[in-house]
C-alpha positions as a printed Julia matrix, in Angstrom:
147×3 Matrix{Float64}:
 -32.62   24.52   42.25
 -29.04   23.4    43.48
 -27.18   20.73   42.19
 -25.97   17.84   44.04
 -22.5    17.02   44.36
 -20.88   13.54   45.86
 -17.94   16.01   47.19
 -18.17   19.49   47.43
 -14.41   19.65   45.68
 -15.72   17.7    42.32
 -18.79   20.84   41.35
 -15.85   23.51   41.94
 -13.66   21.5    39.5
 -16.55   20.48   37.16
 -17.74   24.73   36.99
 -14.23   26.06   36.8
 -14.02   24.37   33.38
 -13.04   27.2    30.52
 -15.87   27.87   28.43
 -13.88   28.71   24.97
 -13.16   24.68   24.42
 -16.23   23.69   24.2
 -16.17   21.81   21.37
 -12.1    21.39   20.73
 -13.14   18.04   20.98
 -14.51   17.79   17.51
 -11.8    19.99   15.64
  -9.68   16.57   16.95
 -11.3    13.96   16.22
 -11.14   15.98   12.75
  -8.13   16.38   11.88
  -7.07   12.86   13.36
 -10.12   11.42   10.74
  -8.29   13.91    8.21
  -4.51   12.45    8.78
  -5.82    8.55    8.65
  -7.68    8.9     5.52
  -4.42   11.18    3.63
  -2.22    8.09    5.18
  -4.84    5.69    3.73
  -4.35    7.3     0.56
  -0.58    7.6     0.13
  -0.01    3.43    1.39
  -3.2     2.18   -1.41
  -0.97    4.24   -3.34
   2.08    3.43   -3.14
   0.85   -0.41   -3.06
  -0.88   -0.05   -6.3
   3.19    1.22   -7.3
   4.28   -1.47   -6.2
   1.26   -4.54   -6.94
   1.86   -3.14  -11.08
   5.79   -3.24  -10.64
   5.6    -6.74   -9.02
   3.05   -7.98  -12.25
   4.94   -6.21  -14.76
   8.95   -7.73  -13.5
   7.03  -11.76  -13.65
   5.78  -10.38  -17.48
   9.38   -8.78  -18.7
  11.19  -11.91  -17.06
   8.1   -14.62  -18.82
   8.16  -12.32  -22.2
  12.31  -12.05  -21.87
  12.21  -16.4   -21.23
  10.02  -16.99  -24.27
  12.21  -15.61  -26.42
  15.01  -17.01  -25.69
  13.73  -20.07  -25.62
  12.42  -18.82  -29.63
  15.65  -17.58  -30.95
  16.71  -21.67  -29.76
  15.3   -22.7   -32.02
  15.89  -20.66  -34.5
  12.47  -18.9   -34.64
  12.45  -14.51  -34.44
  12.12  -13.96  -30.53
  10.1   -10.52  -30.62
   6.93  -12.3   -32.14
   7.01  -14.85  -29.36
   7.8   -12.19  -26.3
   5.1    -9.68  -27.26
   2.54  -12.29  -27.82
   4.01  -13.53  -24.49
   3.55  -10.03  -23.14
  -0.25   -9.75  -24.69
  -1.77  -12.87  -22.96
  -0.75  -11.43  -19.97
  -2.57   -8.01  -20.52
  -2.44   -5.03  -19.62
   1.56   -5.17  -19.98
   2.59   -3.71  -23.52
   6.21   -4.57  -24.74
   8.04   -1.89  -25.39
  11.23   -3.16  -26.7
  12.84   -6.63  -27.98
  16.34   -7.21  -28.84
  18.58  -10.06  -29.66
  21.94   -9.69  -29.54
  24.6   -13.16  -30.15
  24.5   -16.05  -32.07
  22.35  -19.63  -31.72
  25.15  -20.85  -28.87
  26.32  -17.61  -27.22
  22.55  -14.46  -27.07
  20.92  -12.9   -24.74
  17.23  -12.23  -25.66
  16.47   -8.54  -23.83
  12.59   -6.84  -23.29
  11.56   -4.06  -21.73
   8.11   -3.7   -20.41
   5.55   -1.18  -19.22
   2.26   -1.06  -18.03
  -0.14    1.71  -16.97
  -1.01    2.55  -12.65
  -4.43    1.96  -11.31
  -4.43    4.93   -9.48
  -2.52    8.03  -11.33
  -1.52   10.97   -9.19
  -0.3    13.67  -10.78
   3.96   14.34  -11.11
   4.3    10.97  -10.22
   4.92    8.73  -13.71
   1.53    7.0   -15.46
   3.08    3.88  -15.84
   5.93    1.3   -14.61
   8.79   -0.66  -16.98
  10.51   -3.35  -16.5
  13.66   -4.8   -18.42
  14.53   -7.94  -18.05
  17.74  -10.26  -20.19
  17.35  -14.03  -20.69
  19.56  -16.56  -22.51
  22.32  -18.67  -22.19
  26.04  -16.73  -23.07
  27.35  -12.73  -21.2
  26.89  -11.08  -24.94
  26.7    -7.51  -23.41
  23.74   -7.16  -21.9
  24.08   -3.02  -22.31
  24.43   -3.9   -26.15
  20.57   -5.91  -26.45
  18.9    -3.4   -24.23
  20.24   -0.67  -26.96
  22.44    1.75  -24.04
  26.04    2.14  -25.32
  28.52   -0.77  -23.18
């Protein structure tokens, strides 16, 4: 039985299609889907790190401010900062220092938080340091680093 074609040229072009390209579209589609999945995963990991860093910076700021207010009233600032961080779990207070007197002081805190999606080779946590207080007492001294 002979095929019917609208135009003779179309039938000839269709018959000349190389037989070794059968299935190449499937391979191309699989490669494209794999690349899109890897890009989506990389975006999710990057977004997780960005979100964790944003949150830990906010927690550190609030803990430093709470500690500075406590220091201004004559209370030890570190337990107050620790309570503030504990109230906003899963962040953890790594370090707290206060330097200066009641007029000019700086309360410095370092807070860290674990990242939701851990990838081997990348850090397991993100850290933030915040300083609060009315004075300019050497911030480097407040966090335990030599000026």
